[in-house]
């Protein structure tokens, strides 16, 4: 089961950016759980717990994020997030 919980100011990577209007979410994914999301310019995705497989639409490579790793984008993208084990994702789509 996936859970989406809006929060603000959870990770250090938020510091340095204004939080007004910035939606920060935590997504809990069970092993093999999937989540589709859009990220805009400056959007960040953090593997808070577990291991994630990130597929970016239109790119020929995938990214594996281990606990603590961050994926940041320099353009608007659509991602598919798959949990390789029970995981927690931090998401700031900007």
Tab-separated table of N, CA and C in Angstrom:
chain	number	residue	atom	x	y	z
A	1	UNK	N	0.836	-1.177	0.000
A	1	UNK	CA	0.000	0.000	0.000
A	1	UNK	C	0.883	1.243	0.000
A	2	UNK	N	0.514	2.231	-0.819
A	2	UNK	CA	1.249	3.481	-0.907
A	2	UNK	C	0.562	4.515	-0.037
A	3	UNK	N	1.353	5.370	0.588
A	3	UNK	CA	0.787	6.451	1.396
A	3	UNK	C	1.481	7.747	1.011
A	4	UNK	N	0.723	8.794	0.834
A	4	UNK	CA	1.257	10.103	0.495
A	4	UNK	C	0.936	11.045	1.642
A	5	UNK	N	1.983	11.593	2.266
A	5	UNK	CA	1.807	12.442	3.436
A	5	UNK	C	2.506	13.777	3.165
A	6	UNK	N	1.769	14.889	2.941
A	6	UNK	CA	2.422	16.179	2.727
A	6	UNK	C	3.111	16.663	4.006
A	7	UNK	N	4.328	17.132	3.873
A	7	UNK	CA	5.076	17.677	5.005
A	7	UNK	C	5.947	18.827	4.512
A	8	UNK	N	6.566	19.533	5.416
A	8	UNK	CA	7.476	20.618	5.037
A	8	UNK	C	8.709	20.577	5.917
A	9	UNK	N	9.870	20.842	5.334
A	9	UNK	CA	11.101	20.988	6.084
A	9	UNK	C	11.679	19.704	6.642
A	10	UNK	N	11.546	18.559	5.949
A	10	UNK	CA	12.021	17.298	6.499
A	10	UNK	C	13.506	17.055	6.229
A	11	UNK	N	13.988	17.357	5.063
A	11	UNK	CA	15.371	16.991	4.715
A	11	UNK	C	16.263	18.201	4.589
A	12	UNK	N	17.517	17.975	4.804
A	12	UNK	CA	18.508	19.047	4.710
A	12	UNK	C	18.571	19.627	3.301
A	13	UNK	N	18.267	18.824	2.276
A	13	UNK	CA	18.339	19.330	0.910
A	13	UNK	C	17.274	20.358	0.600
A	14	UNK	N	16.315	20.562	1.512
A	14	UNK	CA	15.316	21.609	1.323
A	14	UNK	C	15.905	22.959	1.727
A	15	UNK	N	16.823	22.919	2.676
A	15	UNK	CA	17.432	24.148	3.187
A	15	UNK	C	18.126	24.885	2.042
A	16	UNK	N	17.968	26.181	2.038
A	16	UNK	CA	18.575	26.972	0.977
A	16	UNK	C	17.575	27.337	-0.110
A	17	UNK	N	16.403	26.736	-0.074
A	17	UNK	CA	15.344	27.062	-1.023
A	17	UNK	C	14.138	27.556	-0.240
A	18	UNK	N	13.449	28.545	-0.740
A	18	UNK	CA	12.248	28.982	-0.043
A	18	UNK	C	11.220	27.857	0.014
A	19	UNK	N	10.591	27.667	1.155
A	19	UNK	CA	9.606	26.606	1.312
A	19	UNK	C	8.195	27.078	0.963
A	20	UNK	N	7.999	28.382	0.836
A	20	UNK	CA	6.661	28.876	0.506
A	20	UNK	C	6.235	28.337	-0.847
A	21	UNK	N	5.114	27.634	-0.869
A	21	UNK	CA	4.592	27.106	-2.115
A	21	UNK	C	5.247	25.811	-2.562
A	22	UNK	N	6.241	25.340	-1.846
A	22	UNK	CA	6.924	24.110	-2.213
A	22	UNK	C	6.257	22.934	-1.507
A	23	UNK	N	5.770	21.991	-2.290
A	23	UNK	CA	5.117	20.816	-1.716
A	23	UNK	C	6.156	19.721	-1.511
A	24	UNK	N	6.272	19.265	-0.290
A	24	UNK	CA	7.185	18.179	0.030
A	24	UNK	C	6.338	17.002	0.479
A	25	UNK	N	6.626	15.837	-0.051
A	25	UNK	CA	5.825	14.657	0.261
A	25	UNK	C	6.707	13.492	0.658
A	26	UNK	N	6.140	12.606	1.447
A	26	UNK	CA	6.774	11.341	1.777
A	26	UNK	C	5.891	10.252	1.185
A	27	UNK	N	6.493	9.341	0.458
A	27	UNK	CA	5.767	8.230	-0.145
A	27	UNK	C	6.345	6.948	0.418
A	28	UNK	N	5.499	6.117	0.988
A	28	UNK	CA	5.921	4.814	1.489
A	28	UNK	C	5.528	3.771	0.462
A	29	UNK	N	6.504	2.977	0.033
A	29	UNK	CA	6.256	1.933	-0.952
A	29	UNK	C	6.661	0.582	-0.398
A	30	UNK	N	5.795	-0.391	-0.540
A	30	UNK	CA	6.167	-1.760	-0.197
A	30	UNK	C	7.030	-2.317	-1.323
A	31	UNK	N	7.740	-3.407	-1.045
A	31	UNK	CA	8.570	-4.053	-2.051
A	31	UNK	C	7.756	-4.272	-3.320
A	32	UNK	N	8.328	-3.881	-4.453
A	32	UNK	CA	7.729	-3.958	-5.791
A	32	UNK	C	6.618	-2.942	-6.021
A	33	UNK	N	6.426	-2.033	-5.057
A	33	UNK	CA	5.429	-0.978	-5.228
A	33	UNK	C	5.877	0.017	-6.289
A	34	UNK	N	4.912	0.590	-7.010
A	34	UNK	CA	5.196	1.541	-8.090
A	34	UNK	C	4.509	2.867	-7.827
A	35	UNK	N	5.141	3.936	-8.292
A	35	UNK	CA	4.583	5.280	-8.166
A	35	UNK	C	5.029	6.082	-9.386
A	36	UNK	N	4.089	6.722	-10.095
A	36	UNK	CA	4.392	7.618	-11.214
A	36	UNK	C	4.335	9.043	-10.698
A	37	UNK	N	5.336	9.844	-11.038
A	37	UNK	CA	5.372	11.243	-10.595
A	37	UNK	C	5.975	12.124	-11.674
A	38	UNK	N	5.618	13.394	-11.635
A	38	UNK	CA	6.223	14.413	-12.485
A	38	UNK	C	7.136	15.268	-11.625
A	39	UNK	N	8.293	15.599	-12.165
A	39	UNK	CA	9.228	16.513	-11.496
A	39	UNK	C	9.490	17.671	-12.445
A	40	UNK	N	9.466	18.875	-11.920
A	40	UNK	CA	9.779	20.050	-12.720
A	40	UNK	C	11.254	20.423	-12.524
A	41	UNK	N	11.680	21.419	-13.251
A	41	UNK	CA	13.040	21.936	-13.126
A	41	UNK	C	13.366	22.152	-11.655
A	42	UNK	N	14.443	21.561	-11.165
A	42	UNK	CA	14.855	21.704	-9.776
A	42	UNK	C	14.226	20.689	-8.839
A	43	UNK	N	13.374	19.813	-9.365
A	43	UNK	CA	12.729	18.795	-8.537
A	43	UNK	C	13.746	17.793	-7.998
A	44	UNK	N	13.470	17.274	-6.806
A	44	UNK	CA	14.377	16.311	-6.174
A	44	UNK	C	13.599	15.145	-5.607
A	45	UNK	N	14.243	13.998	-5.642
A	45	UNK	CA	13.675	12.767	-5.118
A	45	UNK	C	14.760	12.140	-4.251
A	46	UNK	N	14.445	11.802	-3.008
A	46	UNK	CA	15.431	11.236	-2.093
A	46	UNK	C	14.962	9.867	-1.615
A	47	UNK	N	15.878	8.915	-1.616
A	47	UNK	CA	15.607	7.603	-1.028
A	47	UNK	C	15.906	7.730	0.463
A	48	UNK	N	14.857	7.863	1.263
A	48	UNK	CA	15.008	8.044	2.705
A	48	UNK	C	15.299	6.698	3.373
A	49	UNK	N	14.687	5.639	2.833
A	49	UNK	CA	14.876	4.296	3.378
A	49	UNK	C	14.710	3.297	2.247
A	50	UNK	N	15.499	2.225	2.255
A	50	UNK	CA	15.344	1.163	1.267
A	50	UNK	C	16.175	1.382	0.016
A	51	UNK	N	15.688	0.824	-1.104
A	51	UNK	CA	16.353	0.934	-2.400
A	51	UNK	C	15.298	1.173	-3.468
A	52	UNK	N	15.555	2.147	-4.347
A	52	UNK	CA	14.601	2.525	-5.383
A	52	UNK	C	15.194	2.367	-6.774
A	53	UNK	N	14.365	1.952	-7.706
A	53	UNK	CA	14.724	1.901	-9.122
A	53	UNK	C	13.934	3.023	-9.785
A	54	UNK	N	14.649	3.991	-10.371
A	54	UNK	CA	14.020	5.149	-10.990
A	54	UNK	C	14.157	5.045	-12.506
A	55	UNK	N	13.027	5.105	-13.209
A	55	UNK	CA	13.015	5.131	-14.669
A	55	UNK	C	12.499	6.490	-15.099
A	56	UNK	N	13.284	7.194	-15.927
A	56	UNK	CA	12.901	8.510	-16.426
A	56	UNK	C	12.371	8.335	-17.847
A	57	UNK	N	11.156	8.803	-18.102
A	57	UNK	CA	10.551	8.686	-19.424
A	57	UNK	C	11.437	9.352	-20.472
A	58	UNK	N	11.713	8.640	-21.558
A	58	UNK	CA	12.495	9.190	-22.659
A	58	UNK	C	13.998	9.046	-22.527
A	59	UNK	N	14.484	8.536	-21.401
A	59	UNK	CA	15.925	8.332	-21.224
A	59	UNK	C	16.255	6.855	-21.382
A	60	UNK	N	17.428	6.570	-21.873
A	60	UNK	CA	17.839	5.202	-22.116
A	60	UNK	C	18.485	4.518	-20.929
A	61	UNK	N	18.515	5.182	-19.790
A	61	UNK	CA	19.149	4.569	-18.611
A	61	UNK	C	18.240	4.725	-17.411
A	62	UNK	N	18.397	3.819	-16.463
A	62	UNK	CA	17.669	3.879	-15.206
A	62	UNK	C	18.652	4.212	-14.089
A	63	UNK	N	18.129	4.611	-12.952
A	63	UNK	CA	18.948	4.994	-11.810
A	63	UNK	C	18.522	4.174	-10.603
A	64	UNK	N	19.483	3.636	-9.870
A	64	UNK	CA	19.218	2.952	-8.607
A	64	UNK	C	19.638	3.891	-7.487
A	65	UNK	N	18.718	4.162	-6.561
A	65	UNK	CA	19.030	5.008	-5.412
A	65	UNK	C	19.052	4.157	-4.151
A	66	UNK	N	20.151	4.218	-3.427
A	66	UNK	CA	20.274	3.576	-2.120
A	66	UNK	C	19.867	4.591	-1.061
A	67	UNK	N	19.654	4.115	0.139
A	67	UNK	CA	19.256	4.971	1.251
A	67	UNK	C	20.161	6.197	1.367
A	68	UNK	N	19.551	7.380	1.419
A	68	UNK	CA	20.284	8.632	1.553
A	68	UNK	C	20.612	9.318	0.238
A	69	UNK	N	20.527	8.592	-0.887
A	69	UNK	CA	20.870	9.170	-2.193
A	69	UNK	C	19.746	10.074	-2.697
A	70	UNK	N	20.140	11.077	-3.495
A	70	UNK	CA	19.210	12.058	-4.042
A	70	UNK	C	19.324	12.086	-5.560
A	71	UNK	N	18.183	12.157	-6.234
A	71	UNK	CA	18.137	12.346	-7.683
A	71	UNK	C	17.543	13.728	-7.924
A	72	UNK	N	18.266	14.587	-8.624
A	72	UNK	CA	17.806	15.945	-8.925
A	72	UNK	C	17.706	16.104	-10.439
A	73	UNK	N	16.756	16.910	-10.882
A	73	UNK	CA	16.577	17.109	-12.317
A	73	UNK	C	16.791	18.563	-12.718
A	74	UNK	N	17.294	18.736	-13.934
A	74	UNK	CA	17.531	20.082	-14.461
A	74	UNK	C	16.515	20.424	-15.554
A	75	UNK	N	15.414	19.635	-15.609
A	75	UNK	CA	14.345	19.876	-16.570
A	75	UNK	C	13.075	19.183	-16.073
A	76	UNK	N	11.984	19.400	-16.732
A	76	UNK	CA	10.735	18.730	-16.370
A	76	UNK	C	10.756	17.303	-16.905
A	77	UNK	N	10.430	16.340	-16.032
A	77	UNK	CA	10.460	14.933	-16.421
A	77	UNK	C	9.304	14.181	-15.771
A	78	UNK	N	9.050	13.000	-16.282
A	78	UNK	CA	8.095	12.054	-15.685
A	78	UNK	C	8.901	10.851	-15.248
A	79	UNK	N	8.715	10.400	-14.002
A	79	UNK	CA	9.482	9.264	-13.479
A	79	UNK	C	8.548	8.152	-13.010
A	80	UNK	N	9.068	6.937	-13.105
A	80	UNK	CA	8.433	5.765	-12.505
A	80	UNK	C	9.365	5.325	-11.385
A	81	UNK	N	8.837	5.241	-10.173
A	81	UNK	CA	9.614	4.847	-9.003
A	81	UNK	C	9.177	3.444	-8.619
A	82	UNK	N	10.144	2.525	-8.525
A	82	UNK	CA	9.844	1.166	-8.074
A	82	UNK	C	10.671	0.868	-6.836
A	83	UNK	N	10.033	0.325	-5.817
A	83	UNK	CA	10.723	-0.050	-4.586
A	83	UNK	C	11.282	-1.465	-4.749
A	84	UNK	N	12.585	-1.601	-4.615
A	84	UNK	CA	13.210	-2.924	-4.681
A	84	UNK	C	13.106	-3.642	-3.348
A	85	UNK	N	12.757	-2.897	-2.306
A	85	UNK	CA	12.454	-3.417	-0.971
A	85	UNK	C	11.518	-2.390	-0.336
A	86	UNK	N	10.969	-2.681	0.833
A	86	UNK	CA	10.133	-1.677	1.497
A	86	UNK	C	10.938	-0.382	1.595
A	87	UNK	N	10.360	0.718	1.116
A	87	UNK	CA	11.119	1.964	0.984
A	87	UNK	C	10.288	3.179	1.352
A	88	UNK	N	11.009	4.276	1.610
A	88	UNK	CA	10.390	5.578	1.837
A	88	UNK	C	11.080	6.565	0.899
A	89	UNK	N	10.251	7.338	0.187
A	89	UNK	CA	10.735	8.300	-0.807
A	89	UNK	C	10.387	9.699	-0.322
A	90	UNK	N	11.349	10.612	-0.393
A	90	UNK	CA	11.086	12.024	-0.158
A	90	UNK	C	10.991	12.689	-1.518
A	91	UNK	N	9.965	13.484	-1.748
A	91	UNK	CA	9.727	14.076	-3.071
A	91	UNK	C	9.427	15.545	-2.957
A	92	UNK	N	10.180	16.343	-3.684
A	92	UNK	CA	9.893	17.770	-3.847
A	92	UNK	C	9.831	18.032	-5.340
A	93	UNK	N	8.639	18.040	-5.919
A	93	UNK	CA	8.522	18.156	-7.377
A	93	UNK	C	8.875	19.515	-7.934
A	94	UNK	N	8.884	20.556	-7.109
A	94	UNK	CA	9.101	21.939	-7.507
A	94	UNK	C	8.380	22.212	-8.793
